Coordinates of N, CA and C in Angstrom, one line a residue:
X3 N 0.8 -1.2 0.0 CA 0.0 0.0 0.0 C 0.9 1.3 0.0
X4 N 0.6 2.2 -0.8 CA 1.3 3.4 -0.9 C 0.9 4.4 0.2
X5 N 1.8 5.3 0.5 CA 1.5 6.3 1.5 C 0.4 7.2 0.9
X6 N -0.5 7.8 1.8 CA -1.6 8.6 1.4 C -1.1 9.8 0.6
X7 N -0.1 10.5 1.0 CA 0.3 11.7 0.3 C 0.8 11.3 -1.1
X8 N 1.5 10.2 -1.3 CA 2.0 9.8 -2.6 C 0.8 9.5 -3.5
X9 N -0.2 8.8 -2.9 CA -1.4 8.5 -3.7 C -2.1 9.7 -4.2
X10 N -2.2 10.7 -3.3 CA -2.8 12.0 -3.7 C -2.0 12.6 -4.9
X11 N -0.7 12.6 -4.7 CA 0.2 13.2 -5.7 C 0.0 12.5 -7.1
X12 N 0.0 11.2 -7.1 CA -0.2 10.4 -8.3 C -1.5 10.7 -9.0
X13 N -2.6 10.8 -8.2 CA -3.9 11.1 -8.8 C -3.9 12.5 -9.3
X14 N -3.3 13.4 -8.6 CA -3.3 14.8 -9.1 C -2.5 14.9 -10.4
X15 N -1.4 14.3 -10.5 CA -0.6 14.4 -11.7 C -1.3 13.6 -12.9
X16 N -1.9 12.5 -12.6 CA -2.6 11.8 -13.6 C -3.8 12.6 -14.1
X17 N -4.4 13.4 -13.3 CA -5.5 14.3 -13.7 C -5.0 15.5 -14.4
X18 N -3.7 15.7 -14.4 CA -3.1 16.9 -15.0 C -3.3 18.2 -14.3
X19 N -3.4 18.1 -13.0 CA -3.7 19.3 -12.1 C -2.4 19.7 -11.5
X20 N -2.3 21.0 -11.3 CA -1.3 21.6 -10.5 C -1.7 21.6 -9.0
X21 N -0.8 21.8 -8.1 CA -1.2 21.9 -6.7 C -2.2 23.0 -6.5
X22 N -2.0 24.1 -7.1 CA -2.9 25.3 -6.9 C -4.3 24.9 -7.4
X23 N -4.4 24.2 -8.5 CA -5.7 23.8 -9.1 C -6.4 22.8 -8.1
X24 N -5.7 21.8 -7.6 CA -6.3 20.8 -6.7 C -6.7 21.5 -5.4
X25 N -5.8 22.3 -4.9 CA -6.1 23.0 -3.6 C -7.3 23.9 -3.8
X26 N -7.4 24.6 -4.9 CA -8.6 25.4 -5.1 C -9.9 24.6 -5.2
X27 N -9.8 23.5 -6.0 CA -11.0 22.6 -6.2 C -11.4 21.9 -4.9
X28 N -10.4 21.6 -4.0 CA -10.7 20.9 -2.8 C -10.9 21.9 -1.6
X29 N -10.7 23.2 -1.9 CA -10.9 24.3 -0.9 C -10.0 24.1 0.3
X30 N -8.8 23.8 0.0 CA -7.8 23.8 1.1 C -6.6 24.6 0.7
X31 N -5.8 25.2 1.6 CA -4.7 26.0 1.2 C -3.6 25.2 0.5
X32 N -3.0 25.8 -0.5 CA -2.0 25.1 -1.3 C -0.8 24.6 -0.4
X33 N -0.3 25.4 0.6 CA 0.7 24.8 1.4 C 0.3 23.6 2.2
X34 N -1.0 23.5 2.6 CA -1.4 22.3 3.3 C -1.4 21.1 2.3
X35 N -1.8 21.3 1.1 CA -1.8 20.2 0.1 C -0.4 19.8 -0.1
X36 N 0.5 20.7 -0.2 CA 1.9 20.3 -0.4 C 2.4 19.5 0.8
X37 N 2.1 19.9 2.0 CA 2.5 19.1 3.2 C 1.8 17.7 3.2
X38 N 0.6 17.6 2.7 CA -0.1 16.3 2.6 C 0.6 15.4 1.6
X39 N 0.9 16.0 0.5 CA 1.6 15.1 -0.6 C 3.0 14.7 -0.1
X40 N 3.7 15.5 0.7 CA 5.0 15.1 1.2 C 4.9 14.1 2.4
X41 N 3.7 14.0 2.9 CA 3.5 13.1 4.1 C 3.7 13.8 5.4
X42 N 3.8 15.1 5.4 CA 4.1 15.9 6.6 C 2.8 16.3 7.3
X43 N 1.7 16.0 6.8 CA 0.4 16.5 7.4 C -0.6 15.4 7.4
X44 N -1.3 15.2 8.5 CA -2.4 14.3 8.5 C -3.7 15.0 7.9
X45 N -4.6 14.2 7.5 CA -5.8 14.8 6.9 C -7.1 14.5 7.8
X46 N -8.0 15.4 7.8 CA -9.3 15.1 8.5 C -10.2 14.4 7.5
X47 N -11.2 13.9 8.0 CA -12.2 13.2 7.1 C -12.8 14.2 6.1
X48 N -13.0 15.5 6.6 CA -13.5 16.5 5.7 C -12.5 16.8 4.5
X49 N -11.2 16.9 4.9 CA -10.2 17.1 3.8 C -10.1 15.9 2.9
X50 N -10.2 14.7 3.4 CA -10.2 13.5 2.6 C -11.3 13.5 1.6
X51 N -12.5 13.9 2.1 CA -13.7 13.9 1.2 C -13.5 15.0 0.1
X52 N -13.0 16.2 0.5 CA -12.7 17.3 -0.4 C -11.7 16.9 -1.5
X53 N -10.7 16.2 -1.1 CA -9.6 15.8 -2.1 C -10.2 14.8 -3.0
X54 N -10.9 13.8 -2.5 CA -11.5 12.8 -3.3 C -12.5 13.3 -4.3
X55 N -13.3 14.3 -3.9 CA -14.3 14.9 -4.8 C -13.6 15.7 -5.9
X56 N -12.6 16.4 -5.5 CA -11.8 17.3 -6.5 C -11.1 16.4 -7.5
X57 N -10.6 15.2 -7.1 CA -9.9 14.3 -7.9 C -10.8 13.3 -8.7
X58 N -12.1 13.3 -8.3 CA -13.1 12.4 -8.9 C -12.7 11.0 -8.7
X59 N -12.4 10.7 -7.4 CA -12.1 9.3 -7.0 C -12.7 9.1 -5.7
X60 N -12.9 7.8 -5.3 CA -13.5 7.5 -4.0 C -12.5 7.8 -2.9
X61 N -13.0 8.2 -1.8 CA -12.1 8.4 -0.6 C -11.4 7.1 -0.3
X62 N -12.1 6.0 -0.4 CA -11.5 4.7 -0.1 C -10.3 4.4 -1.0
X63 N -10.3 4.9 -2.3 CA -9.2 4.6 -3.2 C -8.0 5.4 -2.7
X64 N -8.2 6.6 -2.2 CA -7.1 7.4 -1.7 C -6.5 6.8 -0.4
X65 N -7.4 6.4 0.5 CA -7.0 5.8 1.8 C -6.3 4.5 1.6
X66 N -6.8 3.7 0.6 CA -6.2 2.4 0.4 C -4.9 2.4 -0.5
X67 N -4.6 3.6 -1.0 CA -3.4 3.7 -1.9 C -3.6 3.2 -3.3
X68 N -4.8 3.2 -3.7 CA -5.1 2.6 -5.1 C -4.5 3.6 -6.1
X69 N -3.9 3.1 -7.1 CA -3.4 3.9 -8.2 C -4.4 4.0 -9.3
X70 N -4.3 5.1 -10.2 CA -5.3 5.3 -11.2 C -5.5 4.0 -12.1
X71 N -4.5 3.3 -12.4 CA -4.7 2.1 -13.3 C -5.0 0.8 -12.5
X72 N -5.2 0.9 -11.2 CA -5.5 -0.3 -10.4 C -6.7 -1.0 -11.0
X73 N -6.5 -2.3 -11.1 CA -7.6 -3.1 -11.6 C -7.7 -3.1 -13.1
X74 N -6.8 -2.4 -13.8 CA -6.7 -2.5 -15.3 C -6.1 -3.8 -15.6
X75 N -6.5 -4.4 -16.7 CA -6.0 -5.6 -17.1 C -4.5 -5.4 -17.5
X76 N -3.7 -6.5 -17.4 CA -2.3 -6.4 -17.8 C -2.2 -6.0 -19.3
X77 N -1.1 -5.3 -19.6 CA -0.9 -4.9 -21.0 C -0.6 -6.2 -21.8
X78 N -1.1 -6.3 -23.0 CA -0.8 -7.4 -23.9 C 0.5 -7.1 -24.6
X79 N 1.0 -8.1 -25.3 CA 2.2 -7.8 -26.1 C 1.9 -6.8 -27.2
X80 N 0.7 -6.9 -27.8 CA 0.4 -6.0 -28.9 C 0.3 -4.6 -28.4
X81 N -0.3 -4.4 -27.2 CA -0.3 -3.1 -26.6 C 1.1 -2.5 -26.3
X82 N 1.9 -3.4 -25.8 CA 3.3 -3.0 -25.5 C 4.0 -2.6 -26.7
X83 N 3.8 -3.3 -27.8 CA 4.5 -3.0 -29.1 C 4.0 -1.6 -29.6
X84 N 2.7 -1.4 -29.5 CA 2.0 -0.2 -29.9 C 2.6 1.0 -29.1
X85 N 2.7 0.8 -27.8 CA 3.3 1.9 -26.9 C 4.7 2.2 -27.3
X86 N 5.5 1.1 -27.5 CA 6.9 1.3 -27.9 C 7.0 2.1 -29.2
X87 N 6.2 1.7 -30.2 CA 6.2 2.4 -31.5 C 5.9 3.9 -31.3
X88 N 4.8 4.1 -30.6 CA 4.4 5.5 -30.4 C 5.4 6.3 -29.6
X89 N 6.1 5.7 -28.7 CA 7.2 6.4 -27.9 C 8.3 6.8 -28.9
X90 N 8.8 5.8 -29.7 CA 9.9 6.1 -30.6 C 9.6 7.1 -31.7
X91 N 8.4 6.9 -32.2 CA 8.0 7.8 -33.4 C 7.1 9.0 -33.1
X92 N 6.8 9.1 -31.8 CA 6.0 10.3 -31.4 C 4.6 10.2 -32.0
X93 N 4.0 9.1 -32.2 CA 2.7 8.9 -32.7 C 1.6 9.0 -31.6
X94 N 0.5 9.6 -31.9 CA -0.6 9.6 -30.9 C -1.3 8.2 -30.8
X95 N -1.8 7.9 -29.7 CA -2.5 6.7 -29.5 C -4.0 7.0 -29.0
X96 N -4.9 6.2 -29.4 CA -6.3 6.5 -29.1 C -6.6 6.1 -27.6
X97 N -6.0 5.0 -27.1 CA -6.3 4.5 -25.8 C -5.6 5.5 -24.8
X98 N -6.4 6.0 -23.8 CA -5.8 6.9 -22.8 C -4.6 6.3 -22.0
X99 N -4.8 5.1 -21.6 CA -3.7 4.4 -20.8 C -2.5 4.3 -21.6
X100 N -2.6 3.8 -22.9 CA -1.5 3.6 -23.7 C -0.8 4.9 -24.0
X101 N -1.6 5.9 -24.3 CA -1.1 7.2 -24.6 C -0.3 7.8 -23.5
X102 N -0.8 7.7 -22.3 CA -0.1 8.2 -21.1 C 1.2 7.5 -20.9
X103 N 1.2 6.2 -21.0 CA 2.4 5.4 -20.9 C 3.5 5.8 -21.9
X104 N 3.0 6.0 -23.2 CA 4.0 6.4 -24.3 C 4.5 7.8 -24.0
X105 N 3.7 8.7 -23.5 CA 4.1 10.1 -23.2 C 5.1 10.0 -22.1
X106 N 4.8 9.3 -21.0 CA 5.7 9.3 -19.9 C 7.1 8.6 -20.2
X107 N 7.0 7.5 -21.0 CA 8.2 6.9 -21.5 C 9.1 7.8 -22.3
X108 N 8.4 8.6 -23.2 CA 9.1 9.5 -24.1 C 9.9 10.5 -23.3
X109 N 9.2 11.1 -22.2 CA 9.8 12.1 -21.4 C 11.0 11.4 -20.6
X110 N 10.7 10.3 -20.0 CA 11.7 9.6 -19.2 C 13.0 9.2 -20.0
X111 N 12.7 8.8 -21.3 CA 13.8 8.4 -22.1 C 14.2 9.4 -23.2
X112 N 13.9 10.7 -22.9 CA 14.1 11.8 -23.8 C 15.6 11.9 -24.3
X113 N 16.5 11.6 -23.4 CA 17.9 11.7 -23.8 C 18.3 10.7 -24.9
X114 N 17.8 9.5 -24.7 CA 18.0 8.4 -25.8 C 17.2 8.7 -27.0
X115 N 16.0 9.2 -26.9 CA 15.1 9.4 -28.0 C 15.6 10.7 -28.8
X116 N 16.1 11.6 -28.1 CA 16.6 12.9 -28.7 C 17.9 12.7 -29.4
X117 N 18.6 11.7 -29.2 CA 19.9 11.5 -29.8 C 19.8 10.9 -31.2
X118 N 18.6 10.5 -31.6 CA 18.4 9.9 -32.9 C 18.5 11.0 -34.0
X119 N 19.1 10.6 -35.1 CA 19.3 11.5 -36.2 C 18.1 11.5 -37.2
X120 N 17.1 10.6 -37.0 CA 16.1 10.5 -38.0 C 14.8 11.3 -37.8
X121 N 14.7 12.0 -36.7 CA 13.5 12.7 -36.4 C 13.9 14.2 -36.0
X122 N 13.0 15.1 -36.1 CA 13.3 16.4 -35.7 C 13.5 16.5 -34.2
X123 N 14.4 17.4 -33.8 CA 14.7 17.4 -32.3 C 13.4 17.8 -31.6
X124 N 13.3 17.2 -30.4 CA 12.1 17.5 -29.5 C 12.6 18.4 -28.4
X125 N 11.7 19.1 -27.8 CA 12.1 19.9 -26.6 C 12.5 18.9 -25.5
X126 N 13.7 19.2 -24.9 CA 14.2 18.3 -23.9 C 13.5 18.6 -22.6
X127 N 12.9 17.7 -21.9 CA 12.3 18.0 -20.6 C 13.4 18.2 -19.5
X128 N 13.0 19.0 -18.5 CA 13.9 19.2 -17.4 C 14.0 18.0 -16.5
X129 N 14.9 18.1 -15.6 CA 15.1 17.0 -14.6 C 13.8 16.8 -13.8
X130 N 13.1 17.8 -13.5 CA 11.9 17.7 -12.7 C 10.8 17.0 -13.5
X131 N 10.6 17.4 -14.7 CA 9.6 16.8 -15.6 C 9.9 15.3 -15.9
X132 N 11.2 15.0 -16.1 CA 11.6 13.7 -16.3 C 11.4 12.8 -15.1
X133 N 11.7 13.4 -13.9 CA 11.5 12.6 -12.7 C 10.0 12.4 -12.4
X134 N 9.2 13.3 -12.7 CA 7.8 13.2 -12.6 C 7.2 12.1 -13.5
X135 N 7.7 12.1 -14.7 CA 7.2 11.0 -15.7 C 7.7 9.7 -15.2
X136 N 8.9 9.5 -14.7 CA 9.4 8.3 -14.2 C 8.5 7.8 -13.0
X137 N 8.2 8.8 -12.1 CA 7.4 8.5 -10.9 C 6.0 8.0 -11.4
X138 N 5.4 8.6 -12.4 CA 4.1 8.2 -12.8 C 4.2 6.8 -13.5
X139 N 5.3 6.5 -14.2 CA 5.4 5.2 -14.8 C 5.5 4.1 -13.7
X140 N 6.3 4.4 -12.7 CA 6.4 3.4 -11.6 C 5.1 3.2 -10.9
X141 N 4.3 4.3 -10.8 CA 3.0 4.2 -10.1 C 2.0 3.4 -11.0
X142 N 2.1 3.5 -12.3 CA 1.1 3.0 -13.2 C 1.3 1.5 -13.5
X143 N 2.6 1.0 -13.6 CA 2.8 -0.4 -14.0 C 3.8 -1.1 -13.1
X144 N 3.8 -2.4 -13.1 CA 4.7 -3.2 -12.4 C 6.1 -3.1 -13.0
X145 N 7.1 -3.3 -12.2 CA 8.5 -3.2 -12.7 C 8.8 -4.0 -13.9
X146 N 8.3 -5.2 -13.9 CA 8.6 -6.1 -15.0 C 8.0 -5.6 -16.3
X147 N 6.8 -5.0 -16.2 CA 6.1 -4.4 -17.4 C 6.9 -3.2 -17.9
X148 N 7.4 -2.4 -17.0 CA 8.2 -1.2 -17.3 C 9.5 -1.6 -18.0
X149 N 10.1 -2.7 -17.5 CA 11.4 -3.2 -18.0 C 11.1 -3.6 -19.5
X150 N 10.0 -4.3 -19.7 CA 9.7 -4.8 -21.0 C 9.4 -3.7 -22.0
X151 N 8.7 -2.6 -21.5 CA 8.5 -1.5 -22.4 C 9.7 -0.8 -22.7
X152 N 10.6 -0.5 -21.7 CA 11.9 0.2 -22.0 C 12.7 -0.7 -23.0
X153 N 12.8 -2.0 -22.8 CA 13.6 -2.8 -23.7 C 13.0 -2.7 -25.1
X154 N 11.7 -2.7 -25.3 CA 11.1 -2.6 -26.6 C 11.4 -1.3 -27.3
X155 N 11.4 -0.2 -26.5 CA 11.7 1.1 -27.0 C 13.2 1.1 -27.5
X156 N 14.1 0.7 -26.6 CA 15.5 0.7 -26.9 C 15.8 -0.2 -28.1
X157 N 15.1 -1.3 -28.3 CA 15.3 -2.2 -29.5 C 14.9 -1.5 -30.8
X158 N 14.0 -0.5 -30.7 CA 13.5 0.2 -31.9 C 14.3 1.4 -32.2
X159 N 15.2 1.8 -31.3 CA 16.0 3.0 -31.6 C 17.1 2.6 -32.7
X160 N 17.3 3.5 -33.6 CA 18.4 3.2 -34.6 C 19.8 3.3 -33.9
X161 N 20.7 2.5 -34.4 CA 22.1 2.5 -33.9 C 22.7 3.9 -34.2
X162 N 23.5 4.4 -33.2 CA 24.1 5.7 -33.5 C 25.0 5.7 -34.7
X163 N 25.0 6.8 -35.5 CA 25.8 6.8 -36.7 C 27.2 7.3 -36.3
X164 N 28.2 6.7 -37.0 CA 29.6 7.0 -36.6 C 30.2 7.9 -37.7

């Protein structure tokens, strides 16, 4: 089970919200939300309900440490191949889960993907953005699935030109 603050953070990032946006929606001060996400502050039942409502998730999911993709079926080989292709070639995907995984992989592996000579250069994410994408990947999928996805992406990268 994940710590409560980390669970709130993952749900917030998955929903694409800033701390200010979530704090406003939950009607709590932003510094308090920051302390909650760091695990430095306990929450009242009222705050739990406010956060859950603002994140459109059940209070029990937050308390139990459930991640956004909890209960989702395991990725198939076809899905993993599709995600790897989208990551390498920057193609959009229709499935929201696959799209998010491809986006987070691309940000996390931006150094490797950006070194290819066959595509236009992409904006390089900062260390914070890269760390956040890696955090979300770890929260979304099991380590073995992530390892498989990374291996598939790396296999699809062209060899460096000499």
